PDB file of C-alpha atoms in Angstrom:
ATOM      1  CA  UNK A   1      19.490  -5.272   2.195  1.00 88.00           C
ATOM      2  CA  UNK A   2      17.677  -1.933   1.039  1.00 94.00           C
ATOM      3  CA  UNK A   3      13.711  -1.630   1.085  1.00 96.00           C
ATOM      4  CA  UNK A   4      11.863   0.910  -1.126  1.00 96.00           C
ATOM      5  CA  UNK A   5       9.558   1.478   1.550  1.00 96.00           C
ATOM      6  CA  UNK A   6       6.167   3.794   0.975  1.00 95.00           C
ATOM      7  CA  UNK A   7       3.866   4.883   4.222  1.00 92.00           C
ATOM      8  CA  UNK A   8       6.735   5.176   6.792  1.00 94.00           C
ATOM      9  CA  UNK A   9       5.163   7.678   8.255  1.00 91.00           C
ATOM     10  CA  UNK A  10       1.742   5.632   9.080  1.00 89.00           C
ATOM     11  CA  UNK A  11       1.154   2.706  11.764  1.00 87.00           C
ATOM     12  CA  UNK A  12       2.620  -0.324   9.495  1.00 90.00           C
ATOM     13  CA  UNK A  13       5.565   1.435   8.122  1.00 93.00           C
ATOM     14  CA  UNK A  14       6.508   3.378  10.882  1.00 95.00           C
ATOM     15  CA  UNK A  15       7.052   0.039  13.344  1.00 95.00           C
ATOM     16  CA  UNK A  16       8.366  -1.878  10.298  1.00 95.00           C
ATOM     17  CA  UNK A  17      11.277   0.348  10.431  1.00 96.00           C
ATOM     18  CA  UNK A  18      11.265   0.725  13.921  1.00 97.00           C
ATOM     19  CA  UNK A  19      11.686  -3.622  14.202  1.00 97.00           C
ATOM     20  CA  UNK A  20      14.345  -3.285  11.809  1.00 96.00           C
ATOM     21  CA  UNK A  21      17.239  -0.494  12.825  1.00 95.00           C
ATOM     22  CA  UNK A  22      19.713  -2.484  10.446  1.00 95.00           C
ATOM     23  CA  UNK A  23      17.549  -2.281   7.208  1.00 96.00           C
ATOM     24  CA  UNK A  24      18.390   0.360   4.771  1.00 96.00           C
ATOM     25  CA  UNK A  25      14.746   1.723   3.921  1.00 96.00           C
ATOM     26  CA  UNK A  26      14.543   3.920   1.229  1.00 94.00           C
ATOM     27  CA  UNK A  27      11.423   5.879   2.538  1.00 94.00           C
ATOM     28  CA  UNK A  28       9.035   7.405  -0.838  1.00 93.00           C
ATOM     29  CA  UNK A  29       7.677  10.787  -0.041  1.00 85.00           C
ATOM     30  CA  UNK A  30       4.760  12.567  -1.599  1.00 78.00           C
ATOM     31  CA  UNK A  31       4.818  13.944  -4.550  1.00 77.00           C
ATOM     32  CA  UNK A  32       8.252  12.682  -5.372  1.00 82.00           C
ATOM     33  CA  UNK A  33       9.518  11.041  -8.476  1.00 87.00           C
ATOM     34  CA  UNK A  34       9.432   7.252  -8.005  1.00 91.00           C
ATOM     35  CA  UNK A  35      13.125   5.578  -7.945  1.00 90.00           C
ATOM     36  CA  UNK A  36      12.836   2.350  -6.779  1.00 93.00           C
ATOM     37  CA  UNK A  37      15.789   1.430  -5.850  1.00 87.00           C
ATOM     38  CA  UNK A  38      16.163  -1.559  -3.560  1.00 86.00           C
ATOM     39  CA  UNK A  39      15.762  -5.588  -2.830  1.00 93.00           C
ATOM     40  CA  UNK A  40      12.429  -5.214  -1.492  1.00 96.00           C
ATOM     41  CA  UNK A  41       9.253  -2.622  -2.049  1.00 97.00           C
ATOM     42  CA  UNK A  42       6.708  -2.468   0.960  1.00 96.00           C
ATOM     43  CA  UNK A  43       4.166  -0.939   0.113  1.00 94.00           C
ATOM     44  CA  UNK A  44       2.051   0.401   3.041  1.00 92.00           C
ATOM     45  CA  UNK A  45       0.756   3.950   1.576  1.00 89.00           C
ATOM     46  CA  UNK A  46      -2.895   4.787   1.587  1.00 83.00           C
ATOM     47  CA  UNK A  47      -5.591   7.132   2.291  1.00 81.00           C
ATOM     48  CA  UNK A  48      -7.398   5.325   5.182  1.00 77.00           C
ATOM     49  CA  UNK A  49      -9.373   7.551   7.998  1.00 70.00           C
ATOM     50  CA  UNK A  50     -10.718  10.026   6.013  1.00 65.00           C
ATOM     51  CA  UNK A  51     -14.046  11.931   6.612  1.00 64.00           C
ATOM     52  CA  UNK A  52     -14.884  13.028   3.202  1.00 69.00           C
ATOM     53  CA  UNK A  53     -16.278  10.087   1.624  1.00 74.00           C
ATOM     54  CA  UNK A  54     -15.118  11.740  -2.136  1.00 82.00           C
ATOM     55  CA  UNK A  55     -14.414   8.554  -3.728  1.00 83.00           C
ATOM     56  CA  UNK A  56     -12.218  10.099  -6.331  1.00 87.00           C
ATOM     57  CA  UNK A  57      -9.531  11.161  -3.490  1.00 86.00           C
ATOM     58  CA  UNK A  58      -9.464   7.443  -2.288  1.00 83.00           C
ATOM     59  CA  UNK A  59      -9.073   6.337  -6.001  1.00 86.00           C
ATOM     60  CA  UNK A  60      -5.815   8.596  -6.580  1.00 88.00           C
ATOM     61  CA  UNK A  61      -4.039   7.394  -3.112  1.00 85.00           C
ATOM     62  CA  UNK A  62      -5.177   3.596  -3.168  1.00 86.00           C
ATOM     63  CA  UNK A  63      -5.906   2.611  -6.335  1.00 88.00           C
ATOM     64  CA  UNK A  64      -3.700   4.684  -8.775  1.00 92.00           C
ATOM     65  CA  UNK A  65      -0.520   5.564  -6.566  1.00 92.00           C
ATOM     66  CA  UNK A  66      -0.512   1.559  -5.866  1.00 92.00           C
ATOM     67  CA  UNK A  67      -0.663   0.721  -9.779  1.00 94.00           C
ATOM     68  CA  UNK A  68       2.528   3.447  -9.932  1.00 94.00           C
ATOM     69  CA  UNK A  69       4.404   2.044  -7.460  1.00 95.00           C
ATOM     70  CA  UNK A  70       3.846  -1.669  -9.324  1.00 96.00           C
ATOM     71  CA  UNK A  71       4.838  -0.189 -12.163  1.00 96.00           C
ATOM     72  CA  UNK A  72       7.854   1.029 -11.060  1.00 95.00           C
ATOM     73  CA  UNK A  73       8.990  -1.769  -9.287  1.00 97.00           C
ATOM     74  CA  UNK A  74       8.157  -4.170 -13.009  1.00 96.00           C
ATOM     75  CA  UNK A  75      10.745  -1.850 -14.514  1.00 95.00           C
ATOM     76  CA  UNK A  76      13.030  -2.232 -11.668  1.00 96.00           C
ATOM     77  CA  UNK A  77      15.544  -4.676 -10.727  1.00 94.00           C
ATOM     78  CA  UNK A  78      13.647  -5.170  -7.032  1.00 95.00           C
ATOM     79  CA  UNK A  79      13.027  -8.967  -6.706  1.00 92.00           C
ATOM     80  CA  UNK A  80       9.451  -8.478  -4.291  1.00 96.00           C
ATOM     81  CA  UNK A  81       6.565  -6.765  -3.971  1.00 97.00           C
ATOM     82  CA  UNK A  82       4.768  -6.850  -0.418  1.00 95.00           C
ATOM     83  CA  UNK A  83       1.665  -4.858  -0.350  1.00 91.00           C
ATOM     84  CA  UNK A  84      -0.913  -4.841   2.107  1.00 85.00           C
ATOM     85  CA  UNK A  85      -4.243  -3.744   2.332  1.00 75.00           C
ATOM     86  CA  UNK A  86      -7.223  -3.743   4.203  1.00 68.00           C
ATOM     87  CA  UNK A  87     -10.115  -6.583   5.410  1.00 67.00           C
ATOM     88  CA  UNK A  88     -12.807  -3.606   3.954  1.00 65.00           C
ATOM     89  CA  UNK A  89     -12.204  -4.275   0.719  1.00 65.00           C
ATOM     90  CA  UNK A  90     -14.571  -7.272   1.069  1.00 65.00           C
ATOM     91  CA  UNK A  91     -16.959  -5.272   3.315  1.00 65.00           C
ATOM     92  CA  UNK A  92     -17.706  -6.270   6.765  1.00 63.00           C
ATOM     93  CA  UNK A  93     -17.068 -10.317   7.350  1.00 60.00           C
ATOM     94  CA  UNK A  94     -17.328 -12.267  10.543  1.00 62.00           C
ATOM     95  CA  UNK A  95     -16.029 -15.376   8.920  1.00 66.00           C
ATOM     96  CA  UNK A  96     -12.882 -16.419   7.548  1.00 74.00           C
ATOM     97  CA  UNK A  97     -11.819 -14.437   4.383  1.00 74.00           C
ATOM     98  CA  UNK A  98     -10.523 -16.856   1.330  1.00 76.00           C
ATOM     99  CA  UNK A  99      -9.320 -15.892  -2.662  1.00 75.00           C
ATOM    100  CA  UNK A 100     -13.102 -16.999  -2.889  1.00 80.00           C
ATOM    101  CA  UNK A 101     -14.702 -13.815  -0.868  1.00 74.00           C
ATOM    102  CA  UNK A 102     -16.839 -12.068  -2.898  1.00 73.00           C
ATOM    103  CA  UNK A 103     -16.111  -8.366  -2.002  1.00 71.00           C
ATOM    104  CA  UNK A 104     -18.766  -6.293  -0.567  1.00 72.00           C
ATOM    105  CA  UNK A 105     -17.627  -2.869  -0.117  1.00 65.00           C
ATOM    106  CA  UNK A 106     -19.111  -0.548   1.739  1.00 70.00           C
ATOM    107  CA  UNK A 107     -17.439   2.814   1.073  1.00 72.00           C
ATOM    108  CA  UNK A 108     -15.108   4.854  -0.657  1.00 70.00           C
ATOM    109  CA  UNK A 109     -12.134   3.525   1.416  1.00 69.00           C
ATOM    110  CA  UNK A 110     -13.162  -0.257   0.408  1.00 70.00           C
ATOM    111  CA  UNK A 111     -13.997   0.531  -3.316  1.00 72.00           C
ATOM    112  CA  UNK A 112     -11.141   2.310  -3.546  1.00 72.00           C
ATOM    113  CA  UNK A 113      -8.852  -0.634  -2.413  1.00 68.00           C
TER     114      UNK A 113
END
């Protein structure tokens, strides 16, 4: 099994591929043409714990690099898409979170995802 995997190098990715010695990930890096070649894309990549709240550099890594990636894997012959994401992009709930949450962002990082 190969997996086009993107954020290997953050918390997520790194202890995916850690779990998973036998996997054949096929780790994106910056700035790098986008091949996907494999079964599976994980997509983990993200600007998270930033302290400049410039909402246009959260738009290019979470918003635009996602819809490139998804994309990319439409036109390839990859058979799933796993991306995951955040609990701020609804804001800051102490209750269960449904498709029916009506998304109260807070910041850049939650707009932006």
């Amino acid at each position: 099994m190969k997996v086009y995997i993107t954020g290997s190098t953050g918390f997520v990715g790194e202890n995916i591929i850690n779990l998973n010695p036998n996997t054949n990930f096929i780790r994106n890096r910056r700035n790098e043409n986008i091949k996907i070649d494999g079964d599976f894309v994980f997509h983990f990549a993200g600007l998270a714990h930033n302290s400049n709240n410039d909402y246009s550099l959260y738009e290019e890594s979470n918003y635009f690099f996602t819809k490139k990636i998804y994309d990319n894997f439409l036109k390839s012959n990859s058979r799933v898409f796993i991306f995951l994401s955040t609990i701020k992009v609804v804001g800051n709930y102490q209750y269960e979170i449904t498709e029916n949450s009506i998304p109260t962002e807070q910041n850049s990082y939650g707009k932006s995802k």
